Amino acid sequence: MVHFGRNTLERLARFGYGARGVVYCVVGALAVLAAVGQGGRADDSKGALRAVLGGPLGAWIVGLIALGLAGFALWRLVEGVTDADNRGRSLKGLVVRAAHVGSAAIYGGLALTAASLALGLGLHRGGEDGLQDWTAWLLAKPLGLWLVALIGLGVMGGGVAFGLKAWKGDVTERLALDAAACRWAKPIGRFGYAARGVAFLIIGGFFVAAAWHQASSEVKGLAGAFAALRAQPYGWVLLAVVAAGHFAFGAFGLIQARYRRIDAPDLDEADDVVARAVRSVT
């Protein structure tokens, strides 16, 4: 029997942080180019994957990103269910762990999208079209309007959390870096988290607007958030700043891939814990 130890999960997690970092570097770079009128496109992570696919060795690179994102999704799931980061059972700890499980689902879906692109299977409906489809389905259900509003408030809460993390400056607390290295890594992370906070606030606002107007067409993702910024007075400046922040978020992901402290449980033990958690809610 092959035994997969904690080092296997740690390597998958680091590969995942790196893959996520690459995706957001591309997202940010393209949006910056769009802001300054140099031919880029302010798009979401799926748009970034399509852009990479069109480059040299695009299918191979997107395939590697797919593997990395799958590893990141697995790490987020294990992180949330087993409390690998010792968040605890306080309200704040449980909220963070729940957010990690939700993140696992999101990045797992993005990994499937990347894999389908790499294999030439086409891209299923996603991005804003997919969000609007799901929102329309939810709005048609009993209490769906309230659920959509709660999702929006939850996303906005995530934006506030990103903003507070950037404000407090504790973005490097889980990095194995000395004080000198933290002085250059911390501003990158704070800028990146602040930009993600702005995007989450806007995206959450779209969901609240969809509930208020009972119209799924109000829902938009990151591309919609970029477009909303661009539509403001001096919007190209706002877009350029937030886009550069997303590039910084991606760069910080590459730093995390190398220096984050990852206290990964044994993969076989983690599998048992996840299985028990799934059985407990089914």
PDB file of C-alpha atoms in Angstrom:
ATOM      1  CA  MET A   1       0.000   0.000   0.000  1.00  0.00           C
ATOM      2  CA  VAL A   2       1.268   3.469  -0.893  1.00  0.00           C
ATOM      3  CA  HIS A   3       1.328   5.807   2.084  1.00  0.00           C
ATOM      4  CA  PHE A   4       0.829   9.510   1.513  1.00  0.00           C
ATOM      5  CA  GLY A   5       2.300  11.480   4.382  1.00  0.00           C
ATOM      6  CA  ARG A   6       2.102  15.049   5.529  1.00  0.00           C
ATOM      7  CA  ASN A   7       4.861  16.079   3.110  1.00  0.00           C
ATOM      8  CA  THR A   8       2.616  15.129   0.187  1.00  0.00           C
ATOM      9  CA  LEU A   9      -0.148  17.446   1.347  1.00  0.00           C
ATOM     10  CA  GLU A  10       2.329  20.209   2.107  1.00  0.00           C
ATOM     11  CA  ARG A  11       3.757  19.992  -1.418  1.00  0.00           C
ATOM     12  CA  LEU A  12       0.249  20.064  -2.899  1.00  0.00           C
ATOM     13  CA  ALA A  13      -0.598  23.117  -0.785  1.00  0.00           C
ATOM     14  CA  ARG A  14       2.555  24.968  -1.846  1.00  0.00           C
ATOM     15  CA  PHE A  15       1.971  24.083  -5.488  1.00  0.00           C
ATOM     16  CA  GLY A  16      -1.572  25.359  -5.027  1.00  0.00           C
ATOM     17  CA  TYR A  17      -0.521  28.697  -3.553  1.00  0.00           C
ATOM     18  CA  GLY A  18       1.822  29.101  -6.494  1.00  0.00           C
ATOM     19  CA  ALA A  19      -0.860  28.265  -9.072  1.00  0.00           C
ATOM     20  CA  ARG A  20      -3.314  30.681  -7.477  1.00  0.00           C
ATOM     21  CA  GLY A  21      -0.582  33.307  -7.420  1.00  0.00           C
ATOM     22  CA  VAL A  22       0.085  32.903 -11.139  1.00  0.00           C
ATOM     23  CA  VAL A  23      -3.625  33.240 -11.950  1.00  0.00           C
ATOM     24  CA  TYR A  24      -3.994  36.502 -10.027  1.00  0.00           C
ATOM     25  CA  CYS A  25      -0.753  37.894 -11.432  1.00  0.00           C
ATOM     26  CA  VAL A  26      -2.232  37.393 -14.906  1.00  0.00           C
ATOM     27  CA  VAL A  27      -5.598  38.836 -13.809  1.00  0.00           C
ATOM     28  CA  GLY A  28      -3.911  41.916 -12.391  1.00  0.00           C
ATOM     29  CA  ALA A  29      -1.495  42.428 -15.277  1.00  0.00           C
ATOM     30  CA  LEU A  30      -4.250  42.240 -17.904  1.00  0.00           C
ATOM     31  CA  ALA A  31      -6.470  44.627 -15.952  1.00  0.00           C
ATOM     32  CA  VAL A  32      -3.634  47.136 -15.519  1.00  0.00           C
ATOM     33  CA  LEU A  33      -3.017  47.049 -19.270  1.00  0.00           C
ATOM     34  CA  ALA A  34      -6.731  47.611 -19.860  1.00  0.00           C
ATOM     35  CA  ALA A  35      -6.759  50.547 -17.439  1.00  0.00           C
ATOM     36  CA  VAL A  36      -3.932  52.336 -19.231  1.00  0.00           C
ATOM     37  CA  GLY A  37      -5.267  51.514 -22.690  1.00  0.00           C
ATOM     38  CA  GLN A  38      -2.572  49.080 -23.731  1.00  0.00           C
ATOM     39  CA  GLY A  39      -4.826  46.340 -25.029  1.00  0.00           C
ATOM     40  CA  GLY A  40      -5.374  44.170 -21.971  1.00  0.00           C
ATOM     41  CA  ARG A  41      -8.749  43.043 -20.684  1.00  0.00           C
ATOM     42  CA  ALA A  42     -10.073  43.516 -17.164  1.00  0.00           C
ATOM     43  CA  ASP A  43     -11.411  39.999 -16.693  1.00  0.00           C
ATOM     44  CA  ASP A  44     -11.777  37.360 -13.989  1.00  0.00           C
ATOM     45  CA  SER A  45      -9.677  34.259 -13.266  1.00  0.00           C
ATOM     46  CA  LYS A  46     -11.318  32.285 -16.071  1.00  0.00           C
ATOM     47  CA  GLY A  47     -10.400  35.045 -18.500  1.00  0.00           C
ATOM     48  CA  ALA A  48      -6.838  34.866 -17.217  1.00  0.00           C
ATOM     49  CA  LEU A  49      -6.760  31.129 -17.937  1.00  0.00           C
ATOM     50  CA  ARG A  50      -7.973  31.748 -21.472  1.00  0.00           C
ATOM     51  CA  ALA A  51      -5.232  34.340 -21.935  1.00  0.00           C
ATOM     52  CA  VAL A  52      -2.571  31.892 -20.738  1.00  0.00           C
ATOM     53  CA  LEU A  53      -4.010  29.196 -23.001  1.00  0.00           C
ATOM     54  CA  GLY A  54      -3.419  31.431 -26.021  1.00  0.00           C
ATOM     55  CA  GLY A  55       0.293  31.835 -25.237  1.00  0.00           C
ATOM     56  CA  PRO A  56       3.285  29.564 -25.910  1.00  0.00           C
ATOM     57  CA  LEU A  57       2.822  26.112 -24.380  1.00  0.00           C
ATOM     58  CA  GLY A  58      -0.532  27.403 -23.183  1.00  0.00           C
ATOM     59  CA  ALA A  59      -2.234  24.024 -22.796  1.00  0.00           C
ATOM     60  CA  TRP A  60       0.660  22.621 -20.752  1.00  0.00           C
ATOM     61  CA  ILE A  61       0.821  25.667 -18.491  1.00  0.00           C
ATOM     62  CA  VAL A  62      -2.940  25.720 -17.932  1.00  0.00           C
ATOM     63  CA  GLY A  63      -2.790  22.001 -17.212  1.00  0.00           C
ATOM     64  CA  LEU A  64      -0.187  22.593 -14.509  1.00  0.00           C
ATOM     65  CA  ILE A  65      -2.303  25.432 -13.109  1.00  0.00           C
ATOM     66  CA  ALA A  66      -5.266  23.033 -12.997  1.00  0.00           C
ATOM     67  CA  LEU A  67      -3.243  20.539 -10.955  1.00  0.00           C
ATOM     68  CA  GLY A  68      -2.069  23.297  -8.648  1.00  0.00           C
ATOM     69  CA  LEU A  69      -5.562  24.674  -8.120  1.00  0.00           C
ATOM     70  CA  ALA A  70      -6.835  21.168  -7.358  1.00  0.00           C
ATOM     71  CA  GLY A  71      -4.088  20.857  -4.754  1.00  0.00           C
ATOM     72  CA  PHE A  72      -5.035  24.227  -3.304  1.00  0.00           C
ATOM     73  CA  ALA A  73      -8.700  23.203  -3.134  1.00  0.00           C
ATOM     74  CA  LEU A  74      -7.711  20.012  -1.291  1.00  0.00           C
ATOM     75  CA  TRP A  75      -5.578  21.985   1.155  1.00  0.00           C
ATOM     76  CA  ARG A  76      -8.371  24.478   1.825  1.00  0.00           C
ATOM     77  CA  LEU A  77     -10.800  21.617   2.489  1.00  0.00           C
ATOM     78  CA  VAL A  78      -8.389  19.887   4.857  1.00  0.00           C
ATOM     79  CA  GLU A  79      -7.509  23.228   6.452  1.00  0.00           C
ATOM     80  CA  GLY A  80     -11.156  23.970   7.168  1.00  0.00           C
ATOM     81  CA  VAL A  81     -12.278  20.518   8.298  1.00  0.00           C
ATOM     82  CA  THR A  82      -9.258  19.418  10.354  1.00  0.00           C
ATOM     83  CA  ASP A  83      -8.330  22.884  11.657  1.00  0.00           C
ATOM     84  CA  ALA A  84      -4.767  22.420  10.417  1.00  0.00           C
ATOM     85  CA  ASP A  85      -4.031  26.099  11.166  1.00  0.00           C
ATOM     86  CA  ASN A  86      -5.350  25.872  14.734  1.00  0.00           C
ATOM     87  CA  ARG A  87      -8.102  28.454  14.226  1.00  0.00           C
ATOM     88  CA  GLY A  88     -10.042  26.873  17.082  1.00  0.00           C
ATOM     89  CA  ARG A  89     -13.776  26.636  17.743  1.00  0.00           C
ATOM     90  CA  SER A  90     -14.461  30.276  18.567  1.00  0.00           C
ATOM     91  CA  LEU A  91     -16.989  32.074  16.384  1.00  0.00           C
ATOM     92  CA  LYS A  92     -14.182  33.770  14.445  1.00  0.00           C
ATOM     93  CA  GLY A  93     -12.306  30.498  14.033  1.00  0.00           C
ATOM     94  CA  LEU A  94     -15.385  28.637  12.798  1.00  0.00           C
ATOM     95  CA  VAL A  95     -16.196  31.431  10.327  1.00  0.00           C
ATOM     96  CA  VAL A  96     -12.653  31.326   8.928  1.00  0.00           C
ATOM     97  CA  ARG A  97     -12.765  27.542   8.660  1.00  0.00           C
ATOM     98  CA  ALA A  98     -16.148  27.679   6.913  1.00  0.00           C
ATOM     99  CA  ALA A  99     -14.718  30.255   4.496  1.00  0.00           C
ATOM    100  CA  HIS A 100     -11.855  27.867   3.729  1.00  0.00           C
ATOM    101  CA  VAL A 101     -14.318  25.097   2.895  1.00  0.00           C
ATOM    102  CA  GLY A 102     -16.186  27.496   0.617  1.00  0.00           C
ATOM    103  CA  SER A 103     -12.867  28.476  -0.956  1.00  0.00           C
ATOM    104  CA  ALA A 104     -12.178  24.791  -1.608  1.00  0.00           C
ATOM    105  CA  ALA A 105     -15.381  24.554  -3.649  1.00  0.00           C
ATOM    106  CA  ILE A 106     -14.571  27.704  -5.629  1.00  0.00           C
ATOM    107  CA  TYR A 107     -11.013  26.707  -6.479  1.00  0.00           C
ATOM    108  CA  GLY A 108     -12.064  23.134  -7.162  1.00  0.00           C
ATOM    109  CA  GLY A 109     -14.459  24.487  -9.778  1.00  0.00           C
ATOM    110  CA  LEU A 110     -11.740  26.707 -11.223  1.00  0.00           C
ATOM    111  CA  ALA A 111      -9.424  23.681 -11.380  1.00  0.00           C
ATOM    112  CA  LEU A 112     -12.055  21.807 -13.417  1.00  0.00           C
ATOM    113  CA  THR A 113     -12.385  24.784 -15.753  1.00  0.00           C
ATOM    114  CA  ALA A 114      -8.618  24.937 -16.220  1.00  0.00           C
ATOM    115  CA  ALA A 115      -8.455  21.197 -16.867  1.00  0.00           C
ATOM    116  CA  SER A 116     -11.215  21.387 -19.480  1.00  0.00           C
ATOM    117  CA  LEU A 117      -9.370  24.208 -21.229  1.00  0.00           C
ATOM    118  CA  ALA A 118      -6.047  22.368 -21.147  1.00  0.00           C
ATOM    119  CA  LEU A 119      -7.636  19.225 -22.581  1.00  0.00           C
ATOM    120  CA  GLY A 120      -9.472  21.159 -25.282  1.00  0.00           C
ATOM    121  CA  LEU A 121     -12.892  20.202 -23.953  1.00  0.00           C
ATOM    122  CA  GLY A 122     -14.185  23.738 -24.084  1.00  0.00           C
ATOM    123  CA  LEU A 123     -15.279  26.034 -21.289  1.00  0.00           C
ATOM    124  CA  HIS A 124     -18.588  25.444 -19.586  1.00  0.00           C
ATOM    125  CA  ARG A 125     -20.746  28.392 -18.690  1.00  0.00           C
ATOM    126  CA  GLY A 126     -19.031  30.266 -15.945  1.00  0.00           C
ATOM    127  CA  GLY A 127     -18.027  33.720 -14.841  1.00  0.00           C
ATOM    128  CA  GLU A 128     -20.877  36.172 -14.718  1.00  0.00           C
ATOM    129  CA  ASP A 129     -23.154  33.985 -16.878  1.00  0.00           C
ATOM    130  CA  GLY A 130     -22.769  31.124 -14.433  1.00  0.00           C
ATOM    131  CA  LEU A 131     -23.315  33.381 -11.424  1.00  0.00           C
ATOM    132  CA  GLN A 132     -26.450  34.798 -12.977  1.00  0.00           C
ATOM    133  CA  ASP A 133     -27.779  31.333 -13.792  1.00  0.00           C
ATOM    134  CA  TRP A 134     -27.282  30.165 -10.214  1.00  0.00           C
ATOM    135  CA  THR A 135     -28.783  33.370  -8.853  1.00  0.00           C
ATOM    136  CA  ALA A 136     -31.843  33.030 -11.090  1.00  0.00           C
ATOM    137  CA  TRP A 137     -32.301  29.453  -9.879  1.00  0.00           C
ATOM    138  CA  LEU A 138     -31.982  30.548  -6.268  1.00  0.00           C
ATOM    139  CA  LEU A 139     -34.338  33.511  -6.640  1.00  0.00           C
ATOM    140  CA  ALA A 140     -37.008  31.142  -7.930  1.00  0.00           C
ATOM    141  CA  LYS A 141     -36.891  29.114  -4.686  1.00  0.00           C
ATOM    142  CA  PRO A 142     -38.809  29.824  -1.469  1.00  0.00           C
ATOM    143  CA  LEU A 143     -36.861  32.376   0.565  1.00  0.00           C
ATOM    144  CA  GLY A 144     -34.436  32.582  -2.356  1.00  0.00           C
ATOM    145  CA  LEU A 145     -34.451  36.371  -2.273  1.00  0.00           C
ATOM    146  CA  TRP A 146     -33.263  36.326   1.336  1.00  0.00           C
ATOM    147  CA  LEU A 147     -30.643  33.688   0.578  1.00  0.00           C
ATOM    148  CA  VAL A 148     -29.214  35.778  -2.264  1.00  0.00           C
ATOM    149  CA  ALA A 149     -29.116  38.793   0.043  1.00  0.00           C
ATOM    150  CA  LEU A 150     -27.335  36.738   2.719  1.00  0.00           C
ATOM    151  CA  ILE A 151     -24.795  35.545   0.167  1.00  0.00           C
ATOM    152  CA  GLY A 152     -24.156  39.147  -0.781  1.00  0.00           C
ATOM    153  CA  LEU A 153     -23.726  40.203   2.825  1.00  0.00           C
ATOM    154  CA  GLY A 154     -21.409  37.239   3.384  1.00  0.00           C
ATOM    155  CA  VAL A 155     -19.255  38.225   0.411  1.00  0.00           C
ATOM    156  CA  MET A 156     -19.164  41.804   1.653  1.00  0.00           C
ATOM    157  CA  GLY A 157     -18.181  40.475   5.076  1.00  0.00           C
ATOM    158  CA  GLY A 158     -15.294  38.701   3.387  1.00  0.00           C
ATOM    159  CA  GLY A 159     -14.316  42.009   1.823  1.00  0.00           C
ATOM    160  CA  VAL A 160     -14.327  43.675   5.234  1.00  0.00           C
ATOM    161  CA  ALA A 161     -12.169  40.830   6.581  1.00  0.00           C
ATOM    162  CA  PHE A 162      -9.675  41.305   3.746  1.00  0.00           C
ATOM    163  CA  GLY A 163      -9.630  45.030   4.435  1.00  0.00           C
ATOM    164  CA  LEU A 164      -9.057  44.567   8.158  1.00  0.00           C
ATOM    165  CA  LYS A 165      -6.253  42.125   7.462  1.00  0.00           C
ATOM    166  CA  ALA A 166      -4.625  44.673   5.191  1.00  0.00           C
ATOM    167  CA  TRP A 167      -5.182  47.470   7.746  1.00  0.00           C
ATOM    168  CA  LYS A 168      -3.793  45.543  10.708  1.00  0.00           C
ATOM    169  CA  GLY A 169      -0.857  44.353   8.646  1.00  0.00           C
ATOM    170  CA  ASP A 170      -0.775  40.771   9.971  1.00  0.00           C
ATOM    171  CA  VAL A 171      -0.552  39.270   6.491  1.00  0.00           C
ATOM    172  CA  THR A 172       2.883  37.768   7.176  1.00  0.00           C
ATOM    173  CA  GLU A 173       2.042  36.149  10.512  1.00  0.00           C
ATOM    174  CA  ARG A 174       2.084  32.652   8.991  1.00  0.00           C
ATOM    175  CA  LEU A 175       5.201  33.162   6.890  1.00  0.00           C
ATOM    176  CA  ALA A 176       8.581  31.769   7.903  1.00  0.00           C
ATOM    177  CA  LEU A 177      10.394  35.045   7.250  1.00  0.00           C
ATOM    178  CA  ASP A 178      12.712  37.118   9.391  1.00  0.00           C
ATOM    179  CA  ALA A 179      11.970  40.745  10.230  1.00  0.00           C
ATOM    180  CA  ALA A 180      14.053  42.092   7.356  1.00  0.00           C
ATOM    181  CA  ALA A 181      12.260  39.960   4.779  1.00  0.00           C
ATOM    182  CA  CYS A 182       8.857  40.814   6.256  1.00  0.00           C
ATOM    183  CA  ARG A 183       9.546  44.506   5.627  1.00  0.00           C
ATOM    184  CA  TRP A 184       9.331  43.936   1.877  1.00  0.00           C
ATOM    185  CA  ALA A 185       6.772  41.095   1.875  1.00  0.00           C
ATOM    186  CA  LYS A 186       4.264  42.823   4.153  1.00  0.00           C
ATOM    187  CA  PRO A 187       3.474  45.823   1.873  1.00  0.00           C
ATOM    188  CA  ILE A 188       2.908  43.459  -1.052  1.00  0.00           C
ATOM    189  CA  GLY A 189       0.492  41.362   0.978  1.00  0.00           C
ATOM    190  CA  ARG A 190      -1.335  44.344   2.469  1.00  0.00           C
ATOM    191  CA  PHE A 191      -1.809  45.925  -0.955  1.00  0.00           C
ATOM    192  CA  GLY A 192      -3.071  42.636  -2.356  1.00  0.00           C
ATOM    193  CA  TYR A 193      -5.517  41.978   0.480  1.00  0.00           C
ATOM    194  CA  ALA A 194      -6.831  45.541   0.297  1.00  0.00           C
ATOM    195  CA  ALA A 195      -7.526  45.151  -3.437  1.00  0.00           C
ATOM    196  CA  ARG A 196      -9.312  41.850  -2.866  1.00  0.00           C
ATOM    197  CA  GLY A 197     -11.350  43.541  -0.145  1.00  0.00           C
ATOM    198  CA  VAL A 198     -12.513  46.235  -2.557  1.00  0.00           C
ATOM    199  CA  ALA A 199     -13.466  43.613  -5.153  1.00  0.00           C
ATOM    200  CA  PHE A 200     -15.387  41.517  -2.608  1.00  0.00           C
ATOM    201  CA  LEU A 201     -17.326  44.551  -1.383  1.00  0.00           C
ATOM    202  CA  ILE A 202     -18.397  45.399  -4.922  1.00  0.00           C
ATOM    203  CA  ILE A 203     -19.282  41.798  -5.829  1.00  0.00           C
ATOM    204  CA  GLY A 204     -21.255  41.385  -2.602  1.00  0.00           C
ATOM    205  CA  GLY A 205     -23.089  44.604  -3.416  1.00  0.00           C
ATOM    206  CA  PHE A 206     -24.115  43.104  -6.764  1.00  0.00           C
ATOM    207  CA  PHE A 207     -25.762  40.180  -4.952  1.00  0.00           C
ATOM    208  CA  VAL A 208     -27.599  42.495  -2.570  1.00  0.00           C
ATOM    209  CA  ALA A 209     -28.800  44.539  -5.564  1.00  0.00           C
ATOM    210  CA  ALA A 210     -29.990  41.336  -7.258  1.00  0.00           C
ATOM    211  CA  ALA A 211     -32.042  40.462  -4.176  1.00  0.00           C
ATOM    212  CA  TRP A 212     -33.417  43.990  -3.892  1.00  0.00           C
ATOM    213  CA  HIS A 213     -34.435  44.157  -7.557  1.00  0.00           C
ATOM    214  CA  GLN A 214     -35.198  40.423  -7.801  1.00  0.00           C
ATOM    215  CA  ALA A 215     -33.092  40.344 -10.960  1.00  0.00           C
ATOM    216  CA  SER A 216     -30.251  37.881 -11.473  1.00  0.00           C
ATOM    217  CA  SER A 217     -28.821  40.164 -14.168  1.00  0.00           C
ATOM    218  CA  GLU A 218     -27.569  42.425 -11.375  1.00  0.00           C
ATOM    219  CA  VAL A 219     -25.030  39.783 -10.281  1.00  0.00           C
ATOM    220  CA  LYS A 220     -21.513  40.169 -11.604  1.00  0.00           C
ATOM    221  CA  GLY A 221     -18.146  38.712 -10.705  1.00  0.00           C
ATOM    222  CA  LEU A 222     -14.645  40.152 -10.701  1.00  0.00           C
ATOM    223  CA  ALA A 223     -14.899  41.338 -14.302  1.00  0.00           C
ATOM    224  CA  GLY A 224     -18.049  43.228 -13.333  1.00  0.00           C
ATOM    225  CA  ALA A 225     -16.297  44.747 -10.329  1.00  0.00           C
ATOM    226  CA  PHE A 226     -13.489  45.955 -12.593  1.00  0.00           C
ATOM    227  CA  ALA A 227     -16.054  47.410 -15.002  1.00  0.00           C
ATOM    228  CA  ALA A 228     -17.842  49.199 -12.146  1.00  0.00           C
ATOM    229  CA  LEU A 229     -14.579  50.820 -11.082  1.00  0.00           C
ATOM    230  CA  ARG A 230     -13.799  51.834 -14.654  1.00  0.00           C
ATOM    231  CA  ALA A 231     -17.195  53.534 -14.948  1.00  0.00           C
ATOM    232  CA  GLN A 232     -16.462  55.943 -12.068  1.00  0.00           C
ATOM    233  CA  PRO A 233     -14.937  59.420 -12.463  1.00  0.00           C
ATOM    234  CA  TYR A 234     -11.209  58.884 -12.979  1.00  0.00           C
ATOM    235  CA  GLY A 235     -12.164  55.235 -13.261  1.00  0.00           C
ATOM    236  CA  TRP A 236      -9.028  54.249 -15.117  1.00  0.00           C
ATOM    237  CA  VAL A 237      -7.007  55.308 -12.076  1.00  0.00           C
ATOM    238  CA  LEU A 238      -9.239  53.313  -9.712  1.00  0.00           C
ATOM    239  CA  LEU A 239      -9.075  50.300 -12.001  1.00  0.00           C
ATOM    240  CA  ALA A 240      -5.304  50.567 -12.336  1.00  0.00           C
ATOM    241  CA  VAL A 241      -4.816  50.689  -8.551  1.00  0.00           C
ATOM    242  CA  VAL A 242      -7.142  47.782  -7.785  1.00  0.00           C
ATOM    243  CA  ALA A 243      -5.748  45.786 -10.706  1.00  0.00           C
ATOM    244  CA  ALA A 244      -2.204  46.377  -9.494  1.00  0.00           C
ATOM    245  CA  GLY A 245      -3.398  45.203  -6.087  1.00  0.00           C
ATOM    246  CA  HIS A 246      -4.584  41.940  -7.633  1.00  0.00           C
ATOM    247  CA  PHE A 247      -1.169  41.504  -9.211  1.00  0.00           C
ATOM    248  CA  ALA A 248       0.304  42.084  -5.749  1.00  0.00           C
ATOM    249  CA  PHE A 249      -2.102  39.478  -4.332  1.00  0.00           C
ATOM    250  CA  GLY A 250      -0.813  37.024  -6.912  1.00  0.00           C
ATOM    251  CA  ALA A 251       2.799  37.886  -6.121  1.00  0.00           C
ATOM    252  CA  PHE A 252       2.072  37.384  -2.424  1.00  0.00           C
ATOM    253  CA  GLY A 253       0.666  33.969  -3.309  1.00  0.00           C
ATOM    254  CA  LEU A 254       4.034  33.068  -4.813  1.00  0.00           C
ATOM    255  CA  ILE A 255       5.679  34.196  -1.573  1.00  0.00           C
ATOM    256  CA  GLN A 256       3.248  32.017   0.376  1.00  0.00           C
ATOM    257  CA  ALA A 257       4.081  29.077  -1.846  1.00  0.00           C
ATOM    258  CA  ARG A 258       7.666  29.264  -0.665  1.00  0.00           C
ATOM    259  CA  TYR A 259       7.494  30.585   2.892  1.00  0.00           C
ATOM    260  CA  ARG A 260       4.077  29.841   4.417  1.00  0.00           C
ATOM    261  CA  ARG A 261       4.100  27.635   7.499  1.00  0.00           C
ATOM    262  CA  ILE A 262       1.979  24.636   6.566  1.00  0.00           C
ATOM    263  CA  ASP A 263       1.310  22.256   9.427  1.00  0.00           C
ATOM    264  CA  ALA A 264      -0.338  19.677   7.209  1.00  0.00           C
ATOM    265  CA  PRO A 265      -1.807  16.572   8.803  1.00  0.00           C
ATOM    266  CA  ASP A 266      -1.006  13.146   7.430  1.00  0.00           C
ATOM    267  CA  LEU A 267      -2.992  12.855   4.191  1.00  0.00           C
ATOM    268  CA  ASP A 268      -4.437   9.463   5.120  1.00  0.00           C
ATOM    269  CA  GLU A 269      -5.542  10.788   8.518  1.00  0.00           C
ATOM    270  CA  ALA A 270      -6.948  13.917   6.905  1.00  0.00           C
ATOM    271  CA  ASP A 271      -8.955  11.745   4.518  1.00  0.00           C
ATOM    272  CA  ASP A 272     -10.534   9.966   7.488  1.00  0.00           C
ATOM    273  CA  VAL A 273     -11.372  13.273   9.202  1.00  0.00           C
ATOM    274  CA  VAL A 274     -12.962  14.716   6.046  1.00  0.00           C
ATOM    275  CA  ALA A 275     -14.969  11.511   5.507  1.00  0.00           C
ATOM    276  CA  ARG A 276     -16.293  11.632   9.070  1.00  0.00           C
ATOM    277  CA  ALA A 277     -17.215  15.303   8.677  1.00  0.00           C
ATOM    278  CA  VAL A 278     -19.110  14.587   5.447  1.00  0.00           C
ATOM    279  CA  ARG A 279     -20.992  11.687   7.065  1.00  0.00           C
ATOM    280  CA  SER A 280     -21.933  13.890  10.012  1.00  0.00           C
ATOM    281  CA  VAL A 281     -23.792  16.366   7.795  1.00  0.00           C
ATOM    282  CA  THR A 282     -25.465  13.818   5.507  1.00  0.00           C
TER     283      THR A 282
END
